[in-house]
XYZ file of C-alpha atoms in Angstrom:
573
model
C 8.908 71.815 -32.315
C 5.261 70.968 -32.829
C 3.439 67.694 -33.460
C 0.061 66.723 -34.856
C -2.239 63.803 -33.803
C -2.167 60.481 -35.496
C -4.672 60.006 -38.308
C -6.036 57.016 -40.171
C -5.670 56.920 -43.949
C -8.435 58.675 -45.881
C -9.483 55.292 -47.231
C -9.871 53.724 -43.900
C -7.005 51.245 -44.416
C -4.144 50.233 -42.217
C -1.870 53.033 -43.149
C -1.357 55.448 -40.172
C 0.287 58.888 -40.364
C 1.359 61.645 -38.048
C 3.367 64.782 -38.608
C 5.573 67.264 -36.836
C 7.369 70.594 -37.613
C 11.063 69.814 -36.750
C 14.047 72.082 -36.606
C 17.297 71.077 -38.402
C 19.318 68.431 -36.731
C 16.369 66.760 -34.861
C 17.119 63.308 -33.437
C 14.258 60.828 -33.410
C 13.992 57.795 -31.108
C 11.471 55.125 -31.986
C 10.510 51.710 -30.862
C 8.836 49.327 -33.320
C 8.357 45.630 -34.013
C 6.724 43.525 -36.772
C 3.163 42.404 -36.212
C 4.332 38.923 -37.105
C 7.583 37.213 -37.966
C 7.058 37.354 -41.701
C 7.389 41.010 -42.678
C 9.791 43.531 -41.094
C 8.351 46.601 -39.415
C 8.827 50.007 -41.074
C 8.415 53.632 -40.026
C 8.981 56.111 -42.905
C 9.734 59.847 -42.597
C 8.755 62.030 -45.599
C 8.870 65.685 -46.628
C 6.903 67.124 -49.602
C 6.029 63.633 -50.607
C 9.680 62.431 -50.742
C 11.034 59.855 -48.234
C 13.905 61.236 -46.162
C 14.369 58.334 -43.762
C 13.251 54.925 -42.815
C 13.461 52.808 -39.698
C 12.949 49.055 -39.730
C 12.875 46.183 -37.138
C 12.684 42.423 -37.589
C 12.139 41.074 -34.043
C 8.513 40.306 -33.471
C 9.042 39.427 -29.785
C 9.802 42.910 -28.475
C 9.985 46.493 -29.538
C 13.428 47.404 -30.965
C 15.052 50.795 -30.418
C 15.971 52.791 -33.614
C 17.349 56.318 -34.022
C 17.215 58.771 -36.987
C 18.588 62.268 -37.497
C 16.579 64.695 -39.625
C 19.061 67.082 -41.169
C 16.890 69.934 -42.335
C 14.045 71.910 -40.855
C 10.430 71.648 -41.899
C 7.196 69.828 -41.739
C 7.848 66.056 -41.575
C 5.308 63.292 -41.998
C 5.673 59.813 -40.602
C 3.840 56.816 -41.833
C 3.517 53.081 -41.047
C 1.287 50.255 -42.050
C -0.474 48.915 -38.904
C -0.987 45.576 -40.626
C 2.708 44.828 -40.504
C 4.172 47.349 -37.980
C 3.446 47.781 -34.242
C 4.711 51.133 -33.039
C 5.226 51.965 -29.380
C 6.925 55.356 -28.925
C 8.356 58.043 -31.101
C 9.906 61.162 -29.633
C 12.033 64.088 -31.017
C 14.761 66.265 -29.552
C 17.625 68.465 -30.368
C 20.934 67.246 -28.767
C 22.116 70.900 -28.476
C 19.304 72.095 -26.179
C 17.444 69.036 -24.958
C 18.475 69.778 -21.328
C 16.521 73.142 -21.625
C 13.616 72.060 -23.898
C 13.199 68.339 -23.279
C 11.798 65.819 -25.705
C 8.537 66.123 -27.814
C 6.533 62.950 -27.811
C 5.304 62.522 -31.390
C 3.527 59.213 -30.792
C 2.665 56.686 -28.130
C 0.271 53.764 -28.454
C -2.974 52.960 -26.713
C -1.214 50.584 -24.309
C 1.446 52.993 -23.082
C -0.030 56.528 -23.281
C -0.314 57.973 -19.810
C -3.626 59.686 -19.078
C -3.753 63.521 -19.244
C -3.874 64.914 -15.783
C -4.514 68.663 -16.150
C -3.524 70.687 -13.134
C -1.487 67.958 -11.446
C 1.822 69.081 -9.849
C 3.455 65.693 -9.216
C 6.054 64.224 -11.446
C 4.808 61.619 -13.958
C 6.506 59.918 -16.898
C 5.535 60.962 -20.442
C 4.587 57.472 -21.368
C 4.836 53.925 -19.954
C 5.378 52.508 -16.553
C 7.475 54.098 -13.727
C 8.585 52.979 -10.264
C 11.732 53.624 -8.212
C 13.646 56.935 -8.436
C 17.237 56.394 -9.403
C 20.326 58.537 -9.614
C 18.688 61.547 -7.997
C 21.179 64.394 -7.847
C 22.511 67.684 -9.147
C 24.770 67.537 -12.140
C 25.893 70.727 -13.779
C 23.233 73.390 -12.942
C 20.182 71.050 -13.024
C 18.674 68.444 -10.732
C 18.463 65.059 -12.537
C 15.869 62.463 -11.754
C 16.316 58.973 -13.259
C 13.702 56.339 -12.607
C 12.738 52.700 -13.225
C 10.840 52.697 -16.475
C 9.085 50.408 -18.959
C 8.178 52.499 -21.981
C 5.923 50.077 -23.873
C 3.019 49.589 -21.446
C 1.614 50.835 -18.140
C 2.685 47.618 -16.377
C 6.003 46.639 -14.938
C 8.222 44.611 -17.364
C 11.919 44.765 -18.534
C 13.478 47.639 -16.892
C 14.905 50.803 -18.490
C 15.980 54.143 -16.833
C 13.800 57.081 -17.674
C 15.263 60.520 -17.181
C 14.195 64.157 -16.560
C 15.778 67.402 -15.280
C 14.498 70.435 -13.337
C 15.738 73.815 -12.079
C 13.445 73.752 -9.004
C 12.396 70.093 -8.296
C 8.845 70.897 -9.487
C 9.026 71.860 -13.171
C 10.519 68.944 -15.126
C 11.738 68.467 -18.651
C 11.572 64.840 -19.895
C 14.766 63.664 -21.524
C 15.578 60.656 -23.757
C 15.476 57.223 -22.150
C 18.920 57.065 -20.455
C 19.695 53.359 -19.891
C 18.437 50.542 -22.151
C 18.532 46.890 -20.975
C 20.962 44.586 -22.595
C 20.280 43.373 -26.029
C 19.431 39.894 -24.708
C 16.728 41.339 -22.392
C 15.531 43.967 -24.878
C 14.642 41.078 -27.231
C 12.163 39.766 -24.707
C 9.030 41.167 -22.963
C 8.683 38.746 -20.185
C 9.854 40.833 -17.153
C 12.957 38.761 -16.780
C 15.036 41.714 -15.601
C 16.780 44.690 -17.045
C 18.485 47.882 -15.693
C 17.295 47.826 -12.094
C 17.594 50.545 -9.485
C 20.738 52.408 -8.560
C 22.410 55.821 -8.028
C 24.644 58.448 -9.668
C 27.620 60.654 -8.834
C 29.510 63.441 -10.668
C 32.112 61.996 -12.983
C 35.661 62.596 -11.514
C 37.115 65.748 -13.132
C 34.134 66.590 -15.184
C 31.516 68.997 -13.799
C 28.848 67.879 -16.194
C 29.729 64.183 -16.477
C 27.701 61.536 -14.647
C 28.713 58.044 -13.468
C 25.786 55.791 -12.744
C 25.566 52.571 -10.801
C 22.817 50.025 -11.251
C 21.803 46.369 -10.810
C 21.438 44.265 -13.907
C 18.814 41.525 -13.313
C 18.527 38.457 -15.504
C 16.093 35.906 -14.024
C 17.564 32.343 -13.669
C 21.006 33.473 -14.603
C 23.586 31.351 -12.923
C 25.421 31.808 -10.593
C 24.015 35.338 -10.014
C 20.723 36.762 -11.139
C 21.612 40.276 -9.831
C 25.090 41.900 -10.399
C 26.264 45.528 -10.120
C 27.311 47.610 -13.071
C 28.531 51.125 -13.780
C 28.216 53.368 -16.929
C 29.278 56.930 -17.822
C 27.551 59.742 -19.503
C 29.523 62.860 -20.687
C 26.572 64.505 -22.384
C 24.003 64.002 -19.595
C 21.666 62.471 -22.218
C 22.692 58.926 -22.669
C 24.861 56.310 -21.012
C 27.910 54.660 -22.541
C 28.668 51.003 -22.301
C 28.224 49.394 -18.919
C 31.004 47.532 -17.060
C 30.544 44.951 -14.283
C 31.944 46.071 -10.948
C 30.436 43.559 -8.592
C 29.922 40.230 -10.302
C 28.796 38.242 -7.242
C 27.490 38.475 -3.725
C 29.950 38.295 -0.857
C 30.638 34.801 0.168
C 29.989 33.112 3.594
C 27.007 35.333 4.614
C 24.127 32.944 3.838
C 22.635 35.562 1.421
C 19.681 34.915 -0.763
C 19.845 35.907 -4.450
C 18.667 39.421 -3.535
C 21.641 41.720 -4.283
C 20.676 45.042 -5.718
C 20.133 48.863 -5.682
C 23.711 50.224 -5.316
C 23.793 53.590 -3.720
C 27.156 55.432 -3.852
C 28.223 58.430 -1.734
C 31.549 59.952 -0.499
C 32.072 58.754 3.001
C 33.438 60.536 6.130
C 36.937 59.148 5.475
C 37.025 60.498 1.885
C 36.549 57.128 0.228
C 33.642 56.269 -1.951
C 31.007 53.958 -0.244
C 28.429 51.795 -1.798
C 25.333 50.356 -0.045
C 23.648 47.274 -1.600
C 20.437 45.783 -0.383
C 20.137 42.124 0.270
C 18.706 39.598 2.775
C 19.827 36.395 4.539
C 17.597 33.734 6.151
C 16.954 35.971 9.219
C 15.926 39.227 7.500
C 17.049 42.142 5.463
C 20.649 43.272 5.397
C 22.473 46.283 3.914
C 25.951 45.473 2.593
C 28.779 48.113 2.661
C 31.509 48.297 0.048
C 34.147 50.958 -0.541
C 36.936 51.883 -2.939
C 40.088 53.967 -2.858
C 39.583 54.824 -6.474
C 38.976 58.609 -6.726
C 36.621 57.995 -9.756
C 34.683 55.221 -8.077
C 35.074 53.104 -11.190
C 37.083 50.140 -9.930
C 38.395 48.436 -6.771
C 35.189 47.929 -4.927
C 35.673 45.725 -1.929
C 33.151 44.318 0.639
C 33.576 45.873 4.066
C 30.746 44.476 6.206
C 27.056 44.157 6.870
C 26.254 47.789 7.783
C 22.776 47.255 9.073
C 20.379 44.296 9.723
C 16.572 44.376 10.090
C 14.888 41.158 11.107
C 11.508 42.454 12.246
C 8.346 42.450 10.087
C 9.016 38.996 8.674
C 11.926 37.766 6.569
C 12.262 40.429 3.904
C 14.806 41.987 1.547
C 16.257 45.495 2.272
C 15.826 47.509 -0.834
C 16.939 50.862 -2.104
C 19.148 51.840 0.797
C 20.638 55.345 0.961
C 22.678 57.201 3.512
C 23.112 61.031 3.791
C 24.811 63.287 6.404
C 22.433 65.581 8.348
C 23.156 69.275 9.034
C 26.998 68.966 8.967
C 29.978 68.022 6.841
C 30.522 64.379 6.132
C 34.047 64.394 7.703
C 32.887 65.852 10.991
C 32.720 63.051 13.612
C 29.816 64.933 15.257
C 27.668 64.786 12.100
C 24.872 62.317 12.258
C 23.758 60.309 9.241
C 20.369 59.096 8.100
C 20.258 55.523 6.821
C 16.985 54.946 4.954
C 15.729 51.681 3.357
C 12.627 49.917 2.283
C 11.617 46.428 3.446
C 10.062 44.505 0.577
C 7.227 42.256 1.635
C 7.375 43.443 5.263
C 4.189 43.466 7.287
C 3.526 45.451 10.459
C 1.416 43.091 12.611
C -0.321 45.935 14.494
C -1.756 47.708 11.455
C -1.200 45.211 8.544
C 0.691 47.845 6.592
C 3.108 46.313 4.007
C 6.488 47.344 2.417
C 7.491 49.641 5.263
C 10.346 52.142 4.937
C 12.564 52.730 7.971
C 14.779 55.662 8.716
C 17.622 55.206 11.175
C 19.876 57.983 12.499
C 23.260 57.571 14.025
C 26.991 57.902 13.606
C 28.819 56.626 10.504
C 32.600 56.469 10.394
C 32.825 54.988 6.877
C 32.902 51.381 8.145
C 30.289 51.093 10.847
C 26.937 52.668 11.546
C 25.929 53.065 15.147
C 22.167 53.700 15.448
C 20.927 56.279 17.932
C 17.244 56.264 17.002
C 14.867 55.126 14.325
C 11.375 56.000 12.994
C 9.234 55.132 10.070
C 9.775 57.360 7.061
C 6.087 57.395 6.085
C 3.138 56.017 8.123
C 0.922 55.524 5.040
C 3.723 53.565 3.250
C 3.197 54.934 -0.320
C 6.547 56.806 -0.336
C 8.618 53.735 -1.444
C 12.302 53.506 -2.627
C 13.083 56.921 -1.155
C 16.363 58.254 -2.473
C 18.210 61.356 -1.253
C 21.267 63.398 -1.956
C 22.959 66.382 -0.432
C 22.112 69.521 -2.468
C 23.182 73.106 -1.750
C 20.673 73.492 1.025
C 21.042 70.094 2.525
C 19.686 66.578 1.879
C 16.734 66.332 -0.459
C 14.867 63.127 -1.303
C 12.021 61.787 -3.429
C 10.068 58.521 -3.557
C 7.796 56.441 -5.680
C 4.258 57.389 -4.838
C 2.932 53.809 -4.634
C 3.129 50.474 -2.838
C 3.790 47.040 -4.339
C 0.796 45.540 -2.489
C -1.418 47.430 -4.991
C 0.420 46.363 -8.144
C -1.427 43.943 -10.391
C -0.175 42.043 -13.414
C -3.671 42.295 -14.857
C -4.351 46.082 -14.786
C -2.495 49.163 -15.931
C -1.003 51.144 -13.058
C 0.124 54.749 -14.033
C 1.645 56.461 -11.092
C 3.748 59.470 -9.802
C 6.623 60.563 -7.652
C 6.036 62.229 -4.275
C 6.723 65.813 -3.618
C 10.498 66.205 -3.050
C 11.298 66.441 0.649
C 14.045 67.816 2.839
C 15.735 65.513 5.350
C 16.446 67.248 8.604
C 17.490 66.187 12.079
C 16.035 68.313 14.803
C 15.444 67.909 18.523
C 16.150 64.190 18.394
C 13.791 63.290 15.487
C 13.971 63.086 11.674
C 11.881 65.612 9.773
C 10.898 65.146 6.114
C 8.939 68.240 5.163
C 8.217 69.243 1.556
C 10.960 71.381 -0.002
C 10.526 75.147 0.347
C 9.801 75.534 -3.440
C 6.345 73.984 -2.940
C 5.198 77.402 -1.602
C 5.407 78.634 -5.163
C 2.643 76.286 -6.112
C 0.145 78.378 -4.161
C -1.860 80.331 -6.729
C -4.948 81.517 -4.848
C -6.296 81.399 -1.319
C -9.595 79.506 -1.817
C -10.860 79.671 1.768
C -9.858 80.573 5.289
C -13.330 80.734 6.928
C -15.708 78.070 5.663
C -13.625 75.035 6.448
C -13.056 76.325 9.967
C -16.760 76.927 10.381
C -17.621 73.311 9.529
C -19.011 74.045 6.071
C -18.480 71.777 3.067
C -15.929 73.417 0.809
C -15.718 72.623 -2.967
C -12.140 72.002 -4.155
C -12.415 72.917 -7.872
C -9.909 70.525 -9.641
C -8.825 68.954 -6.329
C -5.150 70.165 -6.597
C -4.996 71.996 -3.192
C -3.038 72.418 0.011
C -4.947 72.450 3.314
C -3.269 74.009 6.242
C -4.556 73.358 9.689
C -3.309 74.951 12.966
C -4.447 73.410 16.217
C -4.919 75.166 19.581
C -2.890 72.430 21.353
C -0.710 69.483 20.388
C -2.849 66.496 19.577
C -6.123 68.425 19.594
C -8.614 66.080 17.764
C -10.330 66.734 14.473
C -11.833 64.861 11.510
C -11.261 66.004 7.999
C -13.587 64.330 5.478
C -13.096 64.301 1.740
C -15.552 63.524 -1.090
C -13.899 61.346 -3.577
C -15.763 59.279 -6.315
C -13.714 56.062 -5.797
C -12.676 55.783 -2.149
C -13.695 56.873 1.318
C -10.993 59.255 2.401
C -10.128 61.458 5.376
C -7.498 62.643 7.826
C -8.160 62.103 11.600
C -6.305 63.090 14.795
C -7.459 61.476 17.925
C -6.096 59.842 21.166
C -4.637 56.998 19.068
C -2.678 59.221 16.710
C -2.691 60.693 13.274
C -4.418 58.656 10.536
C -5.201 58.757 6.877
C -8.634 57.058 6.675
C -8.744 55.121 3.359
C -11.384 52.498 2.395
C -12.626 51.124 -0.975
C -16.087 49.714 -1.528
C -15.053 46.192 -2.430
C -15.183 44.995 1.182
C -11.515 44.136 1.343
C -9.923 44.448 4.690
C -7.290 47.262 4.319
C -4.384 48.279 6.555
C -4.676 51.050 9.138
C -2.580 54.008 8.066
C -1.679 55.503 11.489
C 1.152 57.248 13.102
C 0.377 55.901 16.582
C 0.879 58.379 19.396
C 1.347 61.421 17.115
C 0.337 64.679 18.625
C 1.038 67.354 16.097
C 0.130 71.125 16.311
C 0.126 71.981 12.525
C -0.610 70.024 9.428
C -0.123 70.597 5.671
C -2.172 68.317 3.531
C -1.518 68.113 -0.265
C -4.228 66.710 -2.446
C -3.636 65.989 -6.150
C -5.179 63.662 -8.646
C -4.177 60.218 -7.499
C -2.655 61.199 -4.228
C -2.725 62.611 -0.701
C 0.339 63.691 1.252
C 0.129 64.761 4.942
C 3.028 66.629 6.638
C 2.455 67.112 10.417
C 4.707 69.341 12.508
C 7.095 70.152 9.645
C 7.313 66.509 8.528
C 7.824 64.976 11.909
C 4.986 62.589 10.898
C 4.556 62.165 7.133
C 1.868 60.095 5.460
C 1.477 59.404 1.719
C -1.257 57.467 0.119
C -1.867 56.821 -3.541
C -5.534 57.141 -4.664
C -6.891 54.991 -7.466
C -8.000 56.353 -10.784
C -7.762 59.932 -12.133
C -10.602 61.574 -10.371
C -9.969 64.406 -7.930
C -11.199 65.019 -4.375
C -14.321 67.133 -4.873
C -14.867 68.665 -1.491
C -13.636 68.819 2.153
C -15.396 69.173 5.467
C -13.756 69.697 8.896
C -15.328 68.789 12.208
C -13.675 69.225 15.639
C -14.753 69.567 19.284
C -14.918 72.997 20.771
C -12.089 75.352 19.699
C -9.644 72.571 18.940
C -8.805 74.237 15.468
C -7.304 77.704 15.559
C -7.086 78.264 11.831
C -7.821 76.370 8.642
C -7.141 77.475 5.065
C -7.197 76.032 1.576
C -4.812 77.011 -1.235
C -5.302 76.334 -4.907
C -2.114 74.804 -6.326
C -0.731 74.900 -9.865
C 2.666 74.437 -11.494
């Protein structure tokens, strides 16, 4: 399937055209709307000058979804009149093999086209806005990643679920949009809600079937703005009709309207468990539900408040997840990691916002007894972390951003973090990158000059830097040259820091793992991000970088013989 760029009409008028060579049985998904409320929008499909299909829309308030099947193979032209039609997205796919080939984007507009990022190895959406990962899991033979998505601009708005699949967590095929908001919300573009975050499990009795759980948000809806729904997919491509499973918050707990992000997993007692994030007038709370239904479709009952967090200011617990660590779920000796984000939280010592905590303890299906806790990411740009238990153990991924940097006035294209393992070892939680990231190493760029203190050019900036220290906590400074920010990594007596500053004079947080004394570090640079993994992920720091320029060079300075080895690898998908 090949496509061609959009062209203006030869006469310079408002007729716009684009074309693609399509196989027989191609399905098209398109979103369009009228420029005004007078004349309906139209997108025409033609072959050899003859019209073979037409999509129309009449709602001038928001883009409407339309689908068309092209029965025969061949070169197909598409045309619309920009004077009467506003077009957002058009993509094509074959239902028979879309899980292997993905979609082909035929058109996206100026307002929702994501910038090209050659050489980048992080997951990015094919168009539009993206935030939290949802429904992360293995279904059939592939890993599926759903995500919060608004397809029609690069800013947050009415939420959909985007969708992609991978064989290795690194190379992704984009799939059709999986969940659309309700018709009521689709008819608006005012950010009043939509299909908010959630999770997914294998459909009972069907290896390839998926059951998803999500929050539907409708702002100002009474009595509940946020309720929990479930939907089923048997083709792994689209979701069927949604059904309400939790229509209201549990009574008598003094909860605010925050009631969202259902995470479902099989508990140690064999029953399905659901975590839901909320808050009361003291702080964030995680609500626990369960059901005896083997299919997890009905019978959900509130059990208890599983966890409470009242530090860092009154804040909502968001995107909770819980996974067993290093043992079967039904073994009483197995420890569990309970991970959640704290929206609007603020660390008074560093001014870091929207902190994510990881607590480790025992979970019997009804109560969670904490044994220790730590921050998931000291630079806070690994938000809404979601994990599941794969063949090799728990694996998680997060949104590579932080809500403090979101603006309603500017576009904000972003990415997901590198996927990470979740491991309990020697009384701490480790979140190192998955083993497959080693396959990104294409060429050893340097193993002498950085160690010698020279400035090393980094080609396109997609690199991994590996530093081995002669002793735990041996100090060093790693300085990067980036056109938009002052950036570096420092280890000193205070701990491990990502140094980050912008030239506008704004006072920024300190991104520090206080007291960290690692011996080894892996630092991943990409367009728009830096990820630091110290001592196999004992301390992990992730920071989004503005813009789409790359880090141009690196220089390492350290006292005496503090650094035993330093190397730089060129990375590429």
